[in-house]
């Protein structure tokens, strides 16, 4: 009372509404229907259309199908975002492991080659191998301590995980 459908929809907190909203009005004006749909209604029918039970049933089914579609679409978007985040983490881990492993491989190839090396060269190559092994160990240690408790609870939708100093 005291307000029209559009005003009611604007005041309605849509974040808490899980059911569909069908506006029913005596007025058949196209502009009113468009305004109500823009304000948040899921569908619009005129009171004269209520004489046809089939049309009301069709409208209700249509609104329910739209809601189901939106829910599934949101779930798919969240899944895609999560998959993207996982791929980013995998690429970062690959990068963080590949660099020190490449150094270890290079140093090992030099040591096992037939080129003569000085004592200082062996020390330098061994130090590079040890340093690279520490980097690999550090990455693996961080992965072992990765847990779901580091989720940012304020984020709605995809869960954001913090992998300290790795990502």
Short mmCIF file of N, CA and C in Angstrom, two decimals:
data_model
loop_
_atom_site.label_atom_id
_atom_site.label_comp_id
_atom_site.label_asym_id
_atom_site.label_seq_id
_atom_site.Cartn_x
_atom_site.Cartn_y
_atom_site.Cartn_z
N UNK A 1 0.83 -1.19 0.00
CA UNK A 1 0.00 0.00 0.00
C UNK A 1 0.87 1.25 0.00
N UNK A 2 0.44 2.21 -0.79
CA UNK A 2 1.15 3.48 -0.85
C UNK A 2 2.31 3.51 -1.83
N UNK A 3 2.55 2.41 -2.52
CA UNK A 3 3.62 2.42 -3.52
C UNK A 3 3.25 1.49 -4.66
N UNK A 4 3.82 1.77 -5.83
CA UNK A 4 3.57 0.90 -6.98
C UNK A 4 4.60 -0.24 -7.00
N UNK A 5 4.44 -1.12 -7.96
CA UNK A 5 5.32 -2.29 -8.05
C UNK A 5 6.78 -1.94 -8.26
N UNK A 6 7.03 -0.92 -9.06
CA UNK A 6 8.41 -0.52 -9.33
C UNK A 6 9.07 0.00 -8.05
N UNK A 7 8.35 0.81 -7.29
CA UNK A 7 8.90 1.33 -6.03
C UNK A 7 9.17 0.19 -5.06
N UNK A 8 8.26 -0.77 -5.00
CA UNK A 8 8.44 -1.93 -4.12
C UNK A 8 9.69 -2.71 -4.51
N UNK A 9 9.86 -2.95 -5.81
CA UNK A 9 11.03 -3.71 -6.27
C UNK A 9 12.34 -2.99 -5.96
N UNK A 10 12.33 -1.67 -6.08
CA UNK A 10 13.54 -0.91 -5.79
C UNK A 10 13.91 -0.98 -4.31
N UNK A 11 12.91 -1.12 -3.45
CA UNK A 11 13.18 -1.20 -2.01
C UNK A 11 13.51 -2.63 -1.57
N UNK A 12 13.14 -3.58 -2.38
CA UNK A 12 13.36 -4.99 -2.04
C UNK A 12 14.85 -5.32 -2.09
N UNK A 13 15.33 -5.94 -1.06
CA UNK A 13 16.72 -6.35 -1.04
C UNK A 13 16.86 -7.64 -1.82
N UNK A 14 17.28 -7.56 -3.06
CA UNK A 14 17.34 -8.71 -3.96
C UNK A 14 18.38 -9.75 -3.55
N UNK A 15 19.34 -9.36 -2.74
CA UNK A 15 20.36 -10.32 -2.37
C UNK A 15 19.79 -11.42 -1.47
N UNK A 16 18.72 -11.15 -0.78
CA UNK A 16 18.13 -12.15 0.11
C UNK A 16 16.94 -12.86 -0.51
N UNK A 17 16.55 -12.47 -1.71
CA UNK A 17 15.39 -13.08 -2.35
C UNK A 17 15.86 -14.24 -3.20
N UNK A 18 15.33 -15.43 -2.89
CA UNK A 18 15.70 -16.61 -3.68
C UNK A 18 14.59 -17.04 -4.61
N UNK A 19 13.39 -16.57 -4.38
CA UNK A 19 12.28 -16.95 -5.25
C UNK A 19 12.15 -15.96 -6.40
N UNK A 20 11.47 -16.38 -7.44
CA UNK A 20 11.24 -15.50 -8.58
C UNK A 20 10.17 -14.47 -8.27
N UNK A 21 10.23 -13.36 -8.98
CA UNK A 21 9.25 -12.29 -8.76
C UNK A 21 8.49 -12.06 -10.06
N UNK A 22 7.20 -12.27 -10.00
CA UNK A 22 6.32 -12.02 -11.14
C UNK A 22 5.42 -10.86 -10.76
N UNK A 23 5.47 -9.79 -11.54
CA UNK A 23 4.62 -8.62 -11.28
C UNK A 23 3.32 -8.79 -12.06
N UNK A 24 2.22 -8.54 -11.37
CA UNK A 24 0.90 -8.62 -11.97
C UNK A 24 0.26 -7.24 -11.85
N UNK A 25 -0.21 -6.72 -12.98
CA UNK A 25 -0.78 -5.38 -12.98
C UNK A 25 -2.00 -5.31 -13.90
N UNK A 26 -2.87 -4.39 -13.59
CA UNK A 26 -4.03 -4.13 -14.45
C UNK A 26 -3.56 -3.49 -15.75
N UNK A 27 -2.48 -2.73 -15.66
CA UNK A 27 -1.96 -1.97 -16.78
C UNK A 27 -1.22 -2.87 -17.76
N UNK A 28 -1.47 -2.70 -19.06
CA UNK A 28 -0.81 -3.50 -20.09
C UNK A 28 0.25 -2.71 -20.85
N UNK A 29 0.64 -1.54 -20.34
CA UNK A 29 1.60 -0.71 -21.04
C UNK A 29 2.97 -1.38 -21.10
N UNK A 30 3.56 -1.35 -22.28
CA UNK A 30 4.87 -1.95 -22.52
C UNK A 30 5.93 -1.29 -21.64
N UNK A 31 5.89 0.04 -21.52
CA UNK A 31 6.89 0.77 -20.75
C UNK A 31 6.88 0.35 -19.28
N UNK A 32 5.69 0.14 -18.73
CA UNK A 32 5.60 -0.27 -17.32
C UNK A 32 6.23 -1.65 -17.14
N UNK A 33 5.94 -2.56 -18.07
CA UNK A 33 6.53 -3.90 -18.00
C UNK A 33 8.05 -3.82 -18.06
N UNK A 34 8.58 -3.02 -18.97
CA UNK A 34 10.03 -2.87 -19.11
C UNK A 34 10.63 -2.27 -17.83
N UNK A 35 9.99 -1.25 -17.28
CA UNK A 35 10.49 -0.63 -16.06
C UNK A 35 10.51 -1.62 -14.89
N UNK A 36 9.47 -2.45 -14.79
CA UNK A 36 9.43 -3.45 -13.71
C UNK A 36 10.52 -4.50 -13.88
N UNK A 37 10.76 -4.91 -15.12
CA UNK A 37 11.82 -5.89 -15.38
C UNK A 37 13.19 -5.29 -15.06
N UNK A 38 13.38 -4.02 -15.40
CA UNK A 38 14.63 -3.34 -15.08
C UNK A 38 14.80 -3.19 -13.57
N UNK A 39 13.70 -3.03 -12.86
CA UNK A 39 13.75 -2.86 -11.40
C UNK A 39 13.99 -4.17 -10.67
N UNK A 40 13.94 -5.30 -11.38
CA UNK A 40 14.26 -6.57 -10.73
C UNK A 40 13.22 -7.67 -10.85
N UNK A 41 12.09 -7.39 -11.46
CA UNK A 41 11.09 -8.45 -11.64
C UNK A 41 11.62 -9.48 -12.63
N UNK A 42 11.24 -10.73 -12.43
CA UNK A 42 11.65 -11.78 -13.35
C UNK A 42 10.69 -11.91 -14.54
N UNK A 43 9.45 -11.49 -14.33
CA UNK A 43 8.47 -11.52 -15.43
C UNK A 43 7.31 -10.60 -15.07
N UNK A 44 6.44 -10.38 -16.04
CA UNK A 44 5.33 -9.45 -15.89
C UNK A 44 4.14 -9.99 -16.67
N UNK A 45 2.98 -10.00 -16.03
CA UNK A 45 1.75 -10.34 -16.74
C UNK A 45 0.65 -9.38 -16.28
N UNK A 46 -0.31 -9.19 -17.14
CA UNK A 46 -1.42 -8.31 -16.77
C UNK A 46 -2.51 -9.14 -16.10
N UNK A 47 -3.38 -8.47 -15.34
CA UNK A 47 -4.45 -9.18 -14.64
C UNK A 47 -5.39 -9.88 -15.61
N UNK A 48 -5.57 -9.29 -16.77
CA UNK A 48 -6.46 -9.94 -17.75
C UNK A 48 -5.86 -11.25 -18.26
N UNK A 49 -4.51 -11.36 -18.20
CA UNK A 49 -3.86 -12.61 -18.61
C UNK A 49 -4.09 -13.74 -17.60
N UNK A 50 -4.52 -13.38 -16.39
CA UNK A 50 -4.76 -14.39 -15.36
C UNK A 50 -5.98 -15.24 -15.69
N UNK A 51 -6.79 -14.77 -16.63
CA UNK A 51 -7.95 -15.56 -17.03
C UNK A 51 -7.52 -16.86 -17.70
N UNK A 52 -6.33 -16.88 -18.23
CA UNK A 52 -5.78 -18.08 -18.85
C UNK A 52 -4.85 -18.78 -17.86
N UNK A 53 -5.30 -19.88 -17.25
CA UNK A 53 -4.45 -20.57 -16.28
C UNK A 53 -3.16 -21.09 -16.94
N UNK A 54 -3.23 -21.36 -18.22
CA UNK A 54 -2.05 -21.85 -18.92
C UNK A 54 -0.96 -20.78 -18.95
N UNK A 55 -1.33 -19.53 -19.18
CA UNK A 55 -0.36 -18.44 -19.26
C UNK A 55 0.31 -18.21 -17.90
N UNK A 56 -0.45 -18.26 -16.83
CA UNK A 56 0.14 -18.10 -15.51
C UNK A 56 1.10 -19.25 -15.21
N UNK A 57 0.67 -20.47 -15.52
CA UNK A 57 1.53 -21.63 -15.30
C UNK A 57 2.81 -21.51 -16.13
N UNK A 58 2.67 -21.11 -17.38
CA UNK A 58 3.83 -20.95 -18.26
C UNK A 58 4.77 -19.88 -17.72
N UNK A 59 4.24 -18.80 -17.19
CA UNK A 59 5.05 -17.72 -16.63
C UNK A 59 5.81 -18.21 -15.41
N UNK A 60 5.14 -18.94 -14.54
CA UNK A 60 5.79 -19.47 -13.33
C UNK A 60 6.91 -20.43 -13.71
N UNK A 61 6.63 -21.34 -14.63
CA UNK A 61 7.64 -22.31 -15.07
C UNK A 61 8.84 -21.58 -15.70
N UNK A 62 8.54 -20.56 -16.50
CA UNK A 62 9.60 -19.79 -17.15
C UNK A 62 10.49 -19.11 -16.12
N UNK A 63 9.91 -18.52 -15.10
CA UNK A 63 10.69 -17.84 -14.05
C UNK A 63 11.54 -18.86 -13.29
N UNK A 64 10.98 -20.02 -12.99
CA UNK A 64 11.75 -21.06 -12.30
C UNK A 64 12.92 -21.54 -13.15
N UNK A 65 12.69 -21.68 -14.44
CA UNK A 65 13.76 -22.11 -15.34
C UNK A 65 14.85 -21.05 -15.44
N UNK A 66 14.46 -19.78 -15.47
CA UNK A 66 15.45 -18.69 -15.49
C UNK A 66 16.31 -18.73 -14.24
N UNK A 67 15.66 -18.92 -13.09
CA UNK A 67 16.40 -18.98 -11.82
C UNK A 67 17.39 -20.15 -11.84
N UNK A 68 16.93 -21.30 -12.31
CA UNK A 68 17.80 -22.48 -12.37
C UNK A 68 18.97 -22.23 -13.33
N UNK A 69 18.70 -21.62 -14.46
CA UNK A 69 19.74 -21.30 -15.42
C UNK A 69 20.76 -20.35 -14.82
N UNK A 70 20.30 -19.32 -14.13
CA UNK A 70 21.22 -18.34 -13.52
C UNK A 70 22.09 -19.01 -12.45
N UNK A 71 21.49 -19.90 -11.69
CA UNK A 71 22.24 -20.61 -10.65
C UNK A 71 23.32 -21.48 -11.28
N UNK A 72 22.95 -22.24 -12.30
CA UNK A 72 23.93 -23.11 -12.97
C UNK A 72 25.01 -22.28 -13.64
N UNK A 73 24.61 -21.17 -14.26
CA UNK A 73 25.57 -20.30 -14.92
C UNK A 73 26.56 -19.72 -13.90
N UNK A 74 26.07 -19.31 -12.74
CA UNK A 74 26.94 -18.78 -11.69
C UNK A 74 27.91 -19.86 -11.22
N UNK A 75 27.41 -21.08 -11.05
CA UNK A 75 28.27 -22.18 -10.62
C UNK A 75 29.36 -22.45 -11.65
N UNK A 76 29.00 -22.40 -12.94
CA UNK A 76 29.99 -22.61 -13.99
C UNK A 76 31.03 -21.50 -14.01
N UNK A 77 30.60 -20.26 -13.80
CA UNK A 77 31.54 -19.14 -13.76
C UNK A 77 32.51 -19.29 -12.59
N UNK A 78 31.98 -19.70 -11.44
CA UNK A 78 32.84 -19.90 -10.26
C UNK A 78 33.82 -21.03 -10.52
N UNK A 79 33.35 -22.12 -11.12
CA UNK A 79 34.24 -23.24 -11.45
C UNK A 79 35.33 -22.81 -12.41
N UNK A 80 34.98 -22.01 -13.40
CA UNK A 80 35.97 -21.52 -14.37
C UNK A 80 37.01 -20.63 -13.68
N UNK A 81 36.56 -19.78 -12.75
CA UNK A 81 37.49 -18.93 -12.02
C UNK A 81 38.41 -19.75 -11.13
N UNK A 82 37.87 -20.77 -10.50
CA UNK A 82 38.70 -21.64 -9.66
C UNK A 82 39.72 -22.38 -10.50
N UNK A 83 39.29 -22.89 -11.65
CA UNK A 83 40.21 -23.60 -12.54
C UNK A 83 41.31 -22.66 -13.01
N UNK A 84 40.97 -21.43 -13.34
CA UNK A 84 41.96 -20.44 -13.75
C UNK A 84 42.96 -20.18 -12.62
N UNK A 85 42.46 -20.07 -11.40
CA UNK A 85 43.36 -19.84 -10.25
C UNK A 85 44.29 -21.04 -10.05
N UNK A 86 43.77 -22.24 -10.20
CA UNK A 86 44.59 -23.46 -10.06
C UNK A 86 45.66 -23.49 -11.14
N UNK A 87 45.28 -23.15 -12.38
CA UNK A 87 46.25 -23.14 -13.47
C UNK A 87 47.34 -22.10 -13.21
N UNK A 88 46.98 -20.95 -12.67
CA UNK A 88 47.97 -19.92 -12.35
C UNK A 88 48.95 -20.44 -11.29
N UNK A 89 48.41 -21.11 -10.28
CA UNK A 89 49.28 -21.68 -9.24
C UNK A 89 50.20 -22.73 -9.83
N UNK A 90 49.67 -23.59 -10.69
CA UNK A 90 50.49 -24.64 -11.32
C UNK A 90 51.60 -24.03 -12.16
N UNK A 91 51.28 -23.00 -12.95
CA UNK A 91 52.30 -22.34 -13.77
C UNK A 91 53.37 -21.69 -12.89
N UNK A 92 52.95 -21.11 -11.78
CA UNK A 92 53.91 -20.47 -10.87
C UNK A 92 54.83 -21.52 -10.25
N UNK A 93 54.25 -22.63 -9.82
CA UNK A 93 55.05 -23.70 -9.23
C UNK A 93 56.01 -24.28 -10.27
N UNK A 94 55.50 -24.48 -11.48
CA UNK A 94 56.34 -24.99 -12.57
C UNK A 94 57.53 -24.06 -12.78
N UNK A 95 57.27 -22.76 -12.82
CA UNK A 95 58.34 -21.78 -13.01
C UNK A 95 59.33 -21.81 -11.85
N UNK A 96 58.79 -21.84 -10.63
CA UNK A 96 59.65 -21.81 -9.45
C UNK A 96 60.49 -23.08 -9.28
N UNK A 97 60.03 -24.19 -9.84
CA UNK A 97 60.81 -25.43 -9.78
C UNK A 97 61.72 -25.58 -11.00
N UNK A 98 61.26 -25.12 -12.13
CA UNK A 98 62.01 -25.32 -13.36
C UNK A 98 63.34 -24.56 -13.36
N UNK A 99 63.34 -23.33 -12.86
CA UNK A 99 64.58 -22.53 -12.87
C UNK A 99 65.71 -23.19 -12.08
N UNK A 100 65.50 -23.56 -10.81
CA UNK A 100 66.62 -24.19 -10.10
C UNK A 100 66.98 -25.57 -10.66
N UNK A 101 66.01 -26.29 -11.18
CA UNK A 101 66.32 -27.60 -11.77
C UNK A 101 67.17 -27.44 -13.03
N UNK A 102 66.91 -26.39 -13.79
CA UNK A 102 67.72 -26.13 -14.98
C UNK A 102 69.16 -25.80 -14.59
N UNK A 103 69.33 -25.06 -13.51
CA UNK A 103 70.68 -24.74 -13.03
C UNK A 103 71.39 -26.01 -12.57
N UNK A 104 70.67 -26.86 -11.83
CA UNK A 104 71.26 -28.13 -11.37
C UNK A 104 71.69 -28.97 -12.57
N UNK A 105 70.86 -29.04 -13.57
CA UNK A 105 71.16 -29.82 -14.78
C UNK A 105 72.39 -29.26 -15.49
N UNK A 106 72.42 -27.95 -15.65
CA UNK A 106 73.55 -27.31 -16.33
C UNK A 106 74.85 -27.56 -15.57
N UNK A 107 74.84 -27.35 -14.26
CA UNK A 107 76.03 -27.56 -13.44
C UNK A 107 76.47 -29.02 -13.50
N UNK A 108 75.53 -29.93 -13.44
CA UNK A 108 75.85 -31.36 -13.51
C UNK A 108 76.47 -31.71 -14.85
N UNK A 109 75.94 -31.15 -15.93
CA UNK A 109 76.50 -31.40 -17.26
C UNK A 109 77.94 -30.89 -17.36
N UNK A 110 78.20 -29.73 -16.77
CA UNK A 110 79.55 -29.18 -16.80
C UNK A 110 80.51 -30.06 -16.01
N UNK A 111 80.06 -30.51 -14.82
CA UNK A 111 80.90 -31.35 -13.97
C UNK A 111 81.21 -32.68 -14.65
N UNK A 112 80.24 -33.26 -15.33
CA UNK A 112 80.44 -34.57 -15.95
C UNK A 112 81.03 -34.48 -17.36
N UNK A 113 81.24 -33.27 -17.84
CA UNK A 113 81.83 -33.13 -19.18
C UNK A 113 83.31 -33.45 -19.13
N UNK A 114 83.91 -33.56 -20.29
CA UNK A 114 85.34 -33.91 -20.37
C UNK A 114 86.24 -32.68 -20.25
N UNK A 115 85.64 -31.50 -20.07
CA UNK A 115 86.44 -30.29 -19.90
C UNK A 115 87.12 -30.29 -18.53
N UNK A 116 88.38 -29.93 -18.53
CA UNK A 116 89.08 -29.86 -17.24
C UNK A 116 88.56 -28.69 -16.40
N UNK A 117 88.36 -28.93 -15.13
CA UNK A 117 87.87 -27.89 -14.20
C UNK A 117 88.86 -27.71 -13.07
N UNK A 118 88.94 -26.47 -12.61
CA UNK A 118 89.79 -26.16 -11.47
C UNK A 118 89.00 -26.46 -10.19
N UNK A 119 89.69 -26.50 -9.12
CA UNK A 119 89.07 -26.75 -7.82
C UNK A 119 88.03 -25.68 -7.50
N UNK A 120 88.34 -24.41 -7.83
CA UNK A 120 87.38 -23.32 -7.58
C UNK A 120 86.12 -23.49 -8.43
N UNK A 121 86.29 -24.01 -9.65
CA UNK A 121 85.13 -24.25 -10.53
C UNK A 121 84.20 -25.29 -9.90
N UNK A 122 84.78 -26.37 -9.36
CA UNK A 122 83.98 -27.40 -8.70
C UNK A 122 83.22 -26.82 -7.51
N UNK A 123 83.93 -25.99 -6.72
CA UNK A 123 83.29 -25.37 -5.56
C UNK A 123 82.13 -24.47 -6.00
N UNK A 124 82.37 -23.66 -7.05
CA UNK A 124 81.32 -22.76 -7.55
C UNK A 124 80.12 -23.54 -8.07
N UNK A 125 80.37 -24.57 -8.86
CA UNK A 125 79.27 -25.38 -9.41
C UNK A 125 78.53 -26.12 -8.30
N UNK A 126 79.26 -26.63 -7.33
CA UNK A 126 78.63 -27.33 -6.21
C UNK A 126 77.77 -26.36 -5.40
N UNK A 127 78.28 -25.15 -5.20
CA UNK A 127 77.50 -24.14 -4.46
C UNK A 127 76.22 -23.79 -5.22
N UNK A 128 76.29 -23.66 -6.53
CA UNK A 128 75.11 -23.37 -7.35
C UNK A 128 74.08 -24.51 -7.26
N UNK A 129 74.59 -25.74 -7.28
CA UNK A 129 73.69 -26.90 -7.15
C UNK A 129 73.02 -26.89 -5.78
N UNK A 130 73.79 -26.66 -4.73
CA UNK A 130 73.22 -26.63 -3.37
C UNK A 130 72.21 -25.50 -3.22
N UNK A 131 72.53 -24.34 -3.75
CA UNK A 131 71.60 -23.21 -3.68
C UNK A 131 70.30 -23.52 -4.42
N UNK A 132 70.42 -24.13 -5.58
CA UNK A 132 69.22 -24.49 -6.35
C UNK A 132 68.40 -25.56 -5.64
N UNK A 133 69.10 -26.50 -5.00
CA UNK A 133 68.39 -27.53 -4.25
C UNK A 133 67.63 -26.91 -3.08
N UNK A 134 68.21 -25.90 -2.44
CA UNK A 134 67.52 -25.21 -1.36
C UNK A 134 66.26 -24.51 -1.87
N UNK A 135 66.34 -23.93 -3.06
CA UNK A 135 65.16 -23.28 -3.65
C UNK A 135 64.06 -24.30 -3.92
N UNK A 136 64.45 -25.46 -4.46
CA UNK A 136 63.47 -26.52 -4.72
C UNK A 136 62.85 -27.00 -3.40
N UNK A 137 63.69 -27.21 -2.40
CA UNK A 137 63.21 -27.65 -1.09
C UNK A 137 62.26 -26.63 -0.49
N UNK A 138 62.58 -25.34 -0.65
CA UNK A 138 61.73 -24.27 -0.13
C UNK A 138 60.35 -24.29 -0.80
N UNK A 139 60.33 -24.47 -2.12
CA UNK A 139 59.05 -24.53 -2.84
C UNK A 139 58.23 -25.73 -2.37
N UNK A 140 58.87 -26.87 -2.23
CA UNK A 140 58.17 -28.08 -1.78
C UNK A 140 57.68 -27.90 -0.34
N UNK A 141 58.48 -27.27 0.50
CA UNK A 141 58.06 -27.00 1.88
C UNK A 141 56.81 -26.12 1.90
N UNK A 142 56.80 -25.08 1.07
CA UNK A 142 55.63 -24.20 1.00
C UNK A 142 54.40 -24.95 0.50
N UNK A 143 54.59 -25.85 -0.44
CA UNK A 143 53.46 -26.65 -0.94
C UNK A 143 52.92 -27.56 0.15
N UNK A 144 53.80 -28.12 0.96
CA UNK A 144 53.36 -29.00 2.05
C UNK A 144 52.57 -28.24 3.11
N UNK A 145 52.80 -26.93 3.24
CA UNK A 145 52.10 -26.14 4.23
C UNK A 145 50.95 -25.34 3.65
N UNK A 146 50.64 -25.60 2.40
CA UNK A 146 49.50 -24.96 1.74
C UNK A 146 48.23 -25.61 2.27
N UNK A 147 47.28 -24.80 2.76
CA UNK A 147 46.05 -25.37 3.29
C UNK A 147 44.86 -24.46 3.01
N UNK A 148 43.70 -25.05 3.15
CA UNK A 148 42.45 -24.31 2.89
C UNK A 148 42.17 -23.28 3.97
N UNK A 149 42.88 -23.33 5.08
CA UNK A 149 42.66 -22.36 6.15
C UNK A 149 43.10 -20.96 5.75
N UNK A 150 43.91 -20.89 4.69
CA UNK A 150 44.38 -19.57 4.25
C UNK A 150 43.39 -18.92 3.29
N UNK A 151 42.16 -19.41 3.30
CA UNK A 151 41.13 -18.86 2.42
C UNK A 151 40.71 -17.49 2.92
N UNK A 152 40.53 -16.58 1.99
CA UNK A 152 40.03 -15.25 2.34
C UNK A 152 38.51 -15.36 2.44
N UNK A 153 37.97 -15.41 3.65
CA UNK A 153 36.54 -15.65 3.87
C UNK A 153 35.66 -14.50 3.37
N UNK A 154 36.24 -13.35 3.14
CA UNK A 154 35.43 -12.22 2.69
C UNK A 154 35.10 -12.31 1.20
N UNK A 155 35.80 -13.15 0.47
CA UNK A 155 35.57 -13.26 -0.97
C UNK A 155 34.40 -14.18 -1.22
N UNK A 156 33.42 -13.70 -1.95
CA UNK A 156 32.28 -14.53 -2.31
C UNK A 156 32.58 -15.15 -3.66
N UNK A 157 32.15 -16.39 -3.87
CA UNK A 157 32.41 -17.04 -5.15
C UNK A 157 33.67 -17.86 -5.06
N UNK A 158 34.64 -17.57 -5.92
CA UNK A 158 35.83 -18.40 -5.90
C UNK A 158 36.60 -18.22 -4.62
N UNK A 159 37.19 -19.28 -4.13
CA UNK A 159 38.00 -19.20 -2.94
C UNK A 159 39.41 -18.80 -3.34
N UNK A 160 39.99 -17.89 -2.59
CA UNK A 160 41.32 -17.40 -2.88
C UNK A 160 42.26 -17.99 -1.85
N UNK A 161 43.28 -18.68 -2.32
CA UNK A 161 44.25 -19.30 -1.44
C UNK A 161 45.53 -18.50 -1.48
N UNK A 162 46.18 -18.35 -0.34
CA UNK A 162 47.44 -17.64 -0.28
C UNK A 162 48.56 -18.66 -0.18
N UNK A 163 49.46 -18.63 -1.12
CA UNK A 163 50.64 -19.48 -1.09
C UNK A 163 51.80 -18.54 -0.82
N UNK A 164 52.18 -18.37 0.44
CA UNK A 164 53.12 -17.33 0.84
C UNK A 164 54.39 -17.32 -0.01
N UNK A 165 54.72 -16.15 -0.50
CA UNK A 165 55.93 -15.87 -1.25
C UNK A 165 56.07 -16.72 -2.51
N UNK A 166 55.10 -17.50 -2.86
CA UNK A 166 55.24 -18.36 -4.03
C UNK A 166 54.46 -17.81 -5.20
N UNK A 167 53.31 -17.25 -4.93
CA UNK A 167 52.46 -16.77 -6.01
C UNK A 167 52.52 -15.26 -6.04
#
